[in-house]
Amino acid sequence: MLDDMSQWAFGLYKLVKVAVYPLTWIWVLLIVTVALLFCRQTSARLIMARVTACSALALLYGLSAGRLSDNLAGLLEQVYPPYHAEAGQSYDAIVALSGDFFPMGGMRPVAELSHASLQRTLCGAEAYAQGVSKKLVLSGGPGDSVEMAKLAVRLAVPEQAIVPEGGGRNTYESAKEIARLLGPQARILLVTSALHIPRAVSLFQNQGLRITPYPCGYQTAVEVGTWPGHELKMLLPDVEVLEKSTWAMNELVGLAVYRIAGKI
């Protein structure tokens, strides 16, 4: 299913990804709890309802408070060090991967890039300003790459230096498209979110590309293995912490799936 996906297979792939989200697990546990409570009561069903309810509560609290989310994110973000340009470094291209974008419609008067796409475009433009390459490839869906290109021009990247690549619907397809566009031995400065960089680097290297990672948009500054300080707010549930846990789990499971499929 991970090779040249049909529209149906791609939709199924996206649907399957939802199964790894913590909120999905919490919903399933709560649904099971409610179903058990509305069934004819037996001691075994009551015990099971208590177990599923407590599991949902523990999962929700553990992934939305404290430092567990920071440690999950750190497992990915600390794989590669921050990028620092060195004298004489050059690349065939800087490649910035898109995160997502929101099309015009409803109360949104114009198309807008997601926060991840904004960060990656900014980092790509910064790398271009450092003079490490004369080409900036903006890779993602057709809408993403076009909007990223508009922003890059506003950030003083010359229009002739920008190559929008709109053929890849996910990281794997983007890696294949970039290898076709630049050649399998191209030297690339790969710009994407620090959380996403381990999976992206592995997929691009699997296409024969020579990759230097440029992680940006860090989610945590906490070293793996550390635990909370004494701030009371760290003990309180936070939707942003749950979101961080969700994206970290998504990336960890994604790495496992691609490894099992032999793509990295």
Tab-separated table of C-alpha atoms in Angstrom:
chain	number	residue	atom	x	y	z
A	1	MET	CA	0.000	0.000	0.000
A	2	LEU	CA	2.981	2.321	0.509
A	3	ASP	CA	3.998	2.235	-3.153
A	4	ASP	CA	2.321	4.572	-5.710
A	5	MET	CA	-0.986	4.761	-3.811
A	6	SER	CA	-4.349	4.833	-5.524
A	7	GLN	CA	-6.788	7.402	-4.171
A	8	TRP	CA	-8.606	4.639	-2.274
A	9	ALA	CA	-5.406	3.236	-0.771
A	10	PHE	CA	-4.219	6.713	0.194
A	11	GLY	CA	-7.522	7.388	1.973
A	12	LEU	CA	-7.253	4.063	3.804
A	13	TYR	CA	-3.670	4.889	4.787
A	14	LYS	CA	-4.826	8.200	6.295
A	15	LEU	CA	-7.706	6.471	8.099
A	16	VAL	CA	-5.413	3.839	9.598
A	17	LYS	CA	-3.141	6.603	10.924
A	18	VAL	CA	-6.016	7.894	13.060
A	19	ALA	CA	-5.877	4.631	14.998
A	20	VAL	CA	-2.545	5.618	16.563
A	21	TYR	CA	-3.830	8.883	18.015
A	22	PRO	CA	-4.141	8.799	21.836
A	23	LEU	CA	-7.552	10.473	21.667
A	24	THR	CA	-8.780	7.539	19.556
A	25	TRP	CA	-7.670	5.082	22.239
A	26	ILE	CA	-9.344	7.178	24.944
A	27	TRP	CA	-12.619	7.296	22.993
A	28	VAL	CA	-12.565	3.521	22.466
A	29	LEU	CA	-11.981	2.895	26.171
A	30	LEU	CA	-14.830	5.264	27.114
A	31	ILE	CA	-17.218	3.677	24.604
A	32	VAL	CA	-16.412	0.238	25.992
A	33	THR	CA	-16.965	1.563	29.518
A	34	VAL	CA	-20.378	3.003	28.648
A	35	ALA	CA	-21.396	-0.181	26.807
A	36	LEU	CA	-20.459	-2.304	29.830
A	37	LEU	CA	-22.392	-0.034	32.197
A	38	PHE	CA	-25.561	-0.240	30.067
A	39	CYS	CA	-25.381	-4.025	29.725
A	40	ARG	CA	-26.981	-6.343	32.278
A	41	GLN	CA	-24.702	-5.985	35.272
A	42	THR	CA	-22.474	-8.822	36.415
A	43	SER	CA	-19.474	-8.644	38.706
A	44	ALA	CA	-17.132	-9.384	35.779
A	45	ARG	CA	-18.617	-6.590	33.632
A	46	LEU	CA	-18.445	-4.123	36.513
A	47	ILE	CA	-14.780	-4.918	37.077
A	48	MET	CA	-14.075	-4.552	33.356
A	49	ALA	CA	-15.901	-1.174	33.259
A	50	ARG	CA	-13.770	0.043	36.142
A	51	VAL	CA	-10.610	-1.108	34.377
A	52	THR	CA	-11.474	0.594	31.069
A	53	ALA	CA	-12.602	3.820	32.805
A	54	CYS	CA	-9.417	4.020	34.886
A	55	SER	CA	-7.326	3.200	31.793
A	56	ALA	CA	-8.931	6.035	29.832
A	57	LEU	CA	-8.346	8.472	32.720
A	58	ALA	CA	-4.717	7.385	33.167
A	59	LEU	CA	-4.041	7.637	29.438
A	60	LEU	CA	-5.647	11.072	29.171
A	61	TYR	CA	-3.815	12.454	32.189
A	62	GLY	CA	-0.453	10.856	31.362
A	63	LEU	CA	-0.393	12.245	27.817
A	64	SER	CA	-1.808	15.698	28.622
A	65	ALA	CA	0.166	16.620	31.771
A	66	GLY	CA	3.709	16.371	33.033
A	67	ARG	CA	6.761	15.660	30.956
A	68	LEU	CA	5.809	12.386	29.243
A	69	SER	CA	4.963	14.277	26.053
A	70	ASP	CA	8.313	16.113	26.203
A	71	ASN	CA	10.153	12.835	26.541
A	72	LEU	CA	8.220	11.276	23.651
A	73	ALA	CA	9.011	14.298	21.467
A	74	GLY	CA	12.624	14.320	22.635
A	75	LEU	CA	13.121	10.739	21.474
A	76	LEU	CA	12.670	12.058	17.937
A	77	GLU	CA	13.936	15.625	18.131
A	78	GLN	CA	17.285	14.694	19.659
A	79	VAL	CA	18.197	12.118	17.001
A	80	TYR	CA	19.909	14.835	14.927
A	81	PRO	CA	21.632	17.971	16.261
A	82	PRO	CA	20.540	21.474	15.214
A	83	TYR	CA	21.897	22.567	11.838
A	84	HIS	CA	24.817	24.986	11.704
A	85	ALA	CA	26.119	26.170	8.342
A	86	GLU	CA	29.863	25.766	7.883
A	87	ALA	CA	32.147	27.689	5.539
A	88	GLY	CA	32.334	26.091	2.115
A	89	GLN	CA	29.230	23.934	2.530
A	90	SER	CA	27.003	23.676	-0.526
A	91	TYR	CA	24.082	21.540	-1.638
A	92	ASP	CA	22.374	20.752	-4.909
A	93	ALA	CA	19.133	21.947	-3.322
A	94	ILE	CA	17.462	22.966	-0.116
A	95	VAL	CA	14.271	20.922	0.251
A	96	ALA	CA	11.566	22.183	2.626
A	97	LEU	CA	8.717	19.743	3.245
A	98	SER	CA	5.201	21.041	3.744
A	99	GLY	CA	3.103	20.345	6.804
A	100	ASP	CA	-0.382	21.245	5.602
A	101	PHE	CA	-2.443	24.150	4.374
A	102	PHE	CA	-5.988	25.381	4.734
A	103	PRO	CA	-7.821	26.212	1.490
A	104	MET	CA	-9.928	29.311	1.008
A	105	GLY	CA	-13.517	28.819	2.034
A	106	GLY	CA	-16.102	29.621	4.681
A	107	MET	CA	-14.863	32.562	6.744
A	108	ARG	CA	-11.276	32.094	5.464
A	109	PRO	CA	-10.819	34.682	2.687
A	110	VAL	CA	-7.518	33.255	1.378
A	111	ALA	CA	-5.607	29.986	1.575
A	112	GLU	CA	-3.333	29.770	4.607
A	113	LEU	CA	-0.345	27.602	5.513
A	114	SER	CA	-0.387	25.558	8.710
A	115	HIS	CA	2.005	26.493	11.505
A	116	ALA	CA	4.353	23.640	10.507
A	117	SER	CA	4.430	24.735	6.858
A	118	LEU	CA	5.109	28.341	7.905
A	119	GLN	CA	8.029	27.281	10.093
A	120	ARG	CA	9.534	25.050	7.424
A	121	THR	CA	9.251	27.760	4.772
A	122	LEU	CA	10.914	30.274	7.081
A	123	CYS	CA	13.756	27.840	7.809
A	124	GLY	CA	14.146	27.052	4.101
A	125	ALA	CA	14.340	30.763	3.270
A	126	GLU	CA	16.878	31.264	6.070
A	127	ALA	CA	19.029	28.441	4.689
A	128	TYR	CA	18.813	29.992	1.220
A	129	ALA	CA	19.910	33.349	2.670
A	130	GLN	CA	23.007	31.623	4.081
A	131	GLY	CA	24.061	30.857	0.498
A	132	VAL	CA	24.381	27.081	0.862
A	133	SER	CA	22.401	26.413	-2.341
A	134	LYS	CA	20.990	28.261	-5.343
A	135	LYS	CA	17.812	26.173	-5.405
A	136	LEU	CA	14.939	25.960	-2.899
A	137	VAL	CA	12.541	23.059	-3.510
A	138	LEU	CA	9.184	23.334	-1.721
A	139	SER	CA	7.664	19.877	-1.541
A	140	GLY	CA	4.162	18.747	-0.621
A	141	GLY	CA	0.682	18.766	-2.112
A	142	PRO	CA	-0.009	21.192	-4.976
A	143	GLY	CA	-1.757	23.693	-2.705
A	144	ASP	CA	0.927	23.521	-0.025
A	145	SER	CA	3.867	24.030	-2.367
A	146	VAL	CA	2.238	26.954	-4.191
A	147	GLU	CA	1.429	28.805	-0.953
A	148	MET	CA	4.902	28.073	0.416
A	149	ALA	CA	6.410	29.488	-2.781
A	150	LYS	CA	4.393	32.710	-2.403
A	151	LEU	CA	5.695	33.110	1.141
A	152	ALA	CA	9.285	32.345	0.105
A	153	VAL	CA	9.126	35.134	-2.499
A	154	ARG	CA	7.930	37.549	0.199
A	155	LEU	CA	10.943	36.428	2.248
A	156	ALA	CA	13.254	37.644	-0.536
A	157	VAL	CA	13.969	34.273	-2.161
A	158	PRO	CA	14.209	34.926	-5.941
A	159	GLU	CA	11.309	33.402	-7.840
A	160	GLN	CA	13.697	31.715	-10.310
A	161	ALA	CA	15.383	29.897	-7.406
A	162	ILE	CA	12.134	28.312	-6.193
A	163	VAL	CA	10.995	24.889	-7.423
A	164	PRO	CA	7.472	23.955	-6.214
A	165	GLU	CA	7.080	20.166	-6.101
A	166	GLY	CA	3.413	19.302	-5.705
A	167	GLY	CA	3.393	15.606	-6.530
A	168	GLY	CA	3.995	14.115	-3.086
A	169	ARG	CA	0.989	13.509	-0.856
A	170	ASN	CA	3.098	12.179	2.017
A	171	THR	CA	6.786	12.054	2.959
A	172	TYR	CA	7.426	8.804	1.109
A	173	GLU	CA	5.959	10.111	-2.152
A	174	SER	CA	7.820	13.412	-1.729
A	175	ALA	CA	11.110	11.536	-1.366
A	176	LYS	CA	10.430	9.633	-4.594
A	177	GLU	CA	9.503	12.828	-6.440
A	178	ILE	CA	12.598	14.676	-5.216
A	179	ALA	CA	14.861	11.779	-6.259
A	180	ARG	CA	13.259	11.861	-9.711
A	181	LEU	CA	13.563	15.640	-9.923
A	182	LEU	CA	17.138	16.069	-8.658
A	183	GLY	CA	18.687	12.652	-9.266
A	184	PRO	CA	19.261	9.844	-6.737
A	185	GLN	CA	22.720	11.072	-5.661
A	186	ALA	CA	21.785	14.715	-5.106
A	187	ARG	CA	23.151	16.473	-2.030
A	188	ILE	CA	20.190	17.910	-0.145
A	189	LEU	CA	19.702	20.092	2.899
A	190	LEU	CA	16.409	18.667	4.176
A	191	VAL	CA	14.242	21.114	6.131
A	192	THR	CA	11.333	19.839	8.184
A	193	SER	CA	10.023	19.813	11.749
A	194	ALA	CA	12.429	18.381	14.330
A	195	LEU	CA	9.749	15.861	15.293
A	196	HIS	CA	9.468	14.702	11.669
A	197	ILE	CA	13.156	14.743	10.737
A	198	PRO	CA	14.082	11.112	11.671
A	199	ARG	CA	11.366	9.628	9.425
A	200	ALA	CA	12.002	12.125	6.622
A	201	VAL	CA	15.771	11.560	6.591
A	202	SER	CA	15.342	7.773	6.517
A	203	LEU	CA	12.850	7.896	3.642
A	204	PHE	CA	14.976	10.305	1.583
A	205	GLN	CA	18.167	8.318	2.182
A	206	ASN	CA	16.336	5.185	1.063
A	207	GLN	CA	15.940	6.884	-2.335
A	208	GLY	CA	19.745	7.247	-2.592
A	209	LEU	CA	19.768	10.963	-1.771
A	210	ARG	CA	22.619	12.376	0.325
A	211	ILE	CA	20.940	14.165	3.197
A	212	THR	CA	21.996	16.795	5.686
A	213	PRO	CA	19.129	17.340	8.158
A	214	TYR	CA	17.916	20.812	9.084
A	215	PRO	CA	15.421	20.317	11.925
A	216	CYS	CA	13.237	23.288	12.846
A	217	GLY	CA	10.109	24.000	14.867
A	218	TYR	CA	11.167	22.157	18.018
A	219	GLN	CA	8.394	21.007	20.363
A	220	THR	CA	10.569	20.557	23.435
A	221	ALA	CA	13.869	21.657	24.933
A	222	VAL	CA	13.747	18.929	27.588
A	223	GLU	CA	16.409	16.228	27.519
A	224	VAL	CA	15.090	12.666	27.292
A	225	GLY	CA	14.864	11.004	30.705
A	226	THR	CA	14.257	14.163	32.709
A	227	TRP	CA	11.094	14.676	34.722
A	228	PRO	CA	9.047	17.683	35.836
A	229	GLY	CA	10.387	20.570	37.849
A	230	HIS	CA	8.261	22.071	40.588
A	231	GLU	CA	5.885	24.133	38.453
A	232	LEU	CA	2.295	23.418	39.446
A	233	LYS	CA	1.074	24.051	35.898
A	234	MET	CA	2.974	20.974	34.685
A	235	LEU	CA	0.662	18.796	36.763
A	236	LEU	CA	-2.465	20.233	35.130
A	237	PRO	CA	-3.908	18.779	31.894
A	238	ASP	CA	-3.187	20.896	28.816
A	239	VAL	CA	-4.591	20.423	25.315
A	240	GLU	CA	-1.267	21.520	23.767
A	241	VAL	CA	0.545	18.809	25.723
A	242	LEU	CA	-1.934	16.225	24.435
A	243	GLU	CA	-1.355	17.495	20.888
A	244	LYS	CA	2.414	17.136	21.333
A	245	SER	CA	1.937	13.556	22.555
A	246	THR	CA	-0.296	12.848	19.569
A	247	TRP	CA	2.245	14.012	16.975
A	248	ALA	CA	5.079	12.210	18.746
A	249	MET	CA	3.103	8.938	18.771
A	250	ASN	CA	2.176	9.488	15.116
A	251	GLU	CA	5.855	9.797	14.167
A	252	LEU	CA	7.013	6.850	16.297
A	253	VAL	CA	4.350	4.578	14.829
A	254	GLY	CA	5.081	5.937	11.327
A	255	LEU	CA	8.742	4.998	11.707
A	256	ALA	CA	7.754	1.509	12.810
A	257	VAL	CA	5.310	1.038	9.908
A	258	TYR	CA	7.807	2.165	7.262
A	259	ARG	CA	10.514	-0.030	8.815
A	260	ILE	CA	8.227	-3.073	8.738
A	261	ALA	CA	7.326	-2.250	5.115
A	262	GLY	CA	11.048	-2.106	4.260
A	263	LYS	CA	10.946	1.539	3.135
A	264	ILE	CA	13.605	2.721	5.594
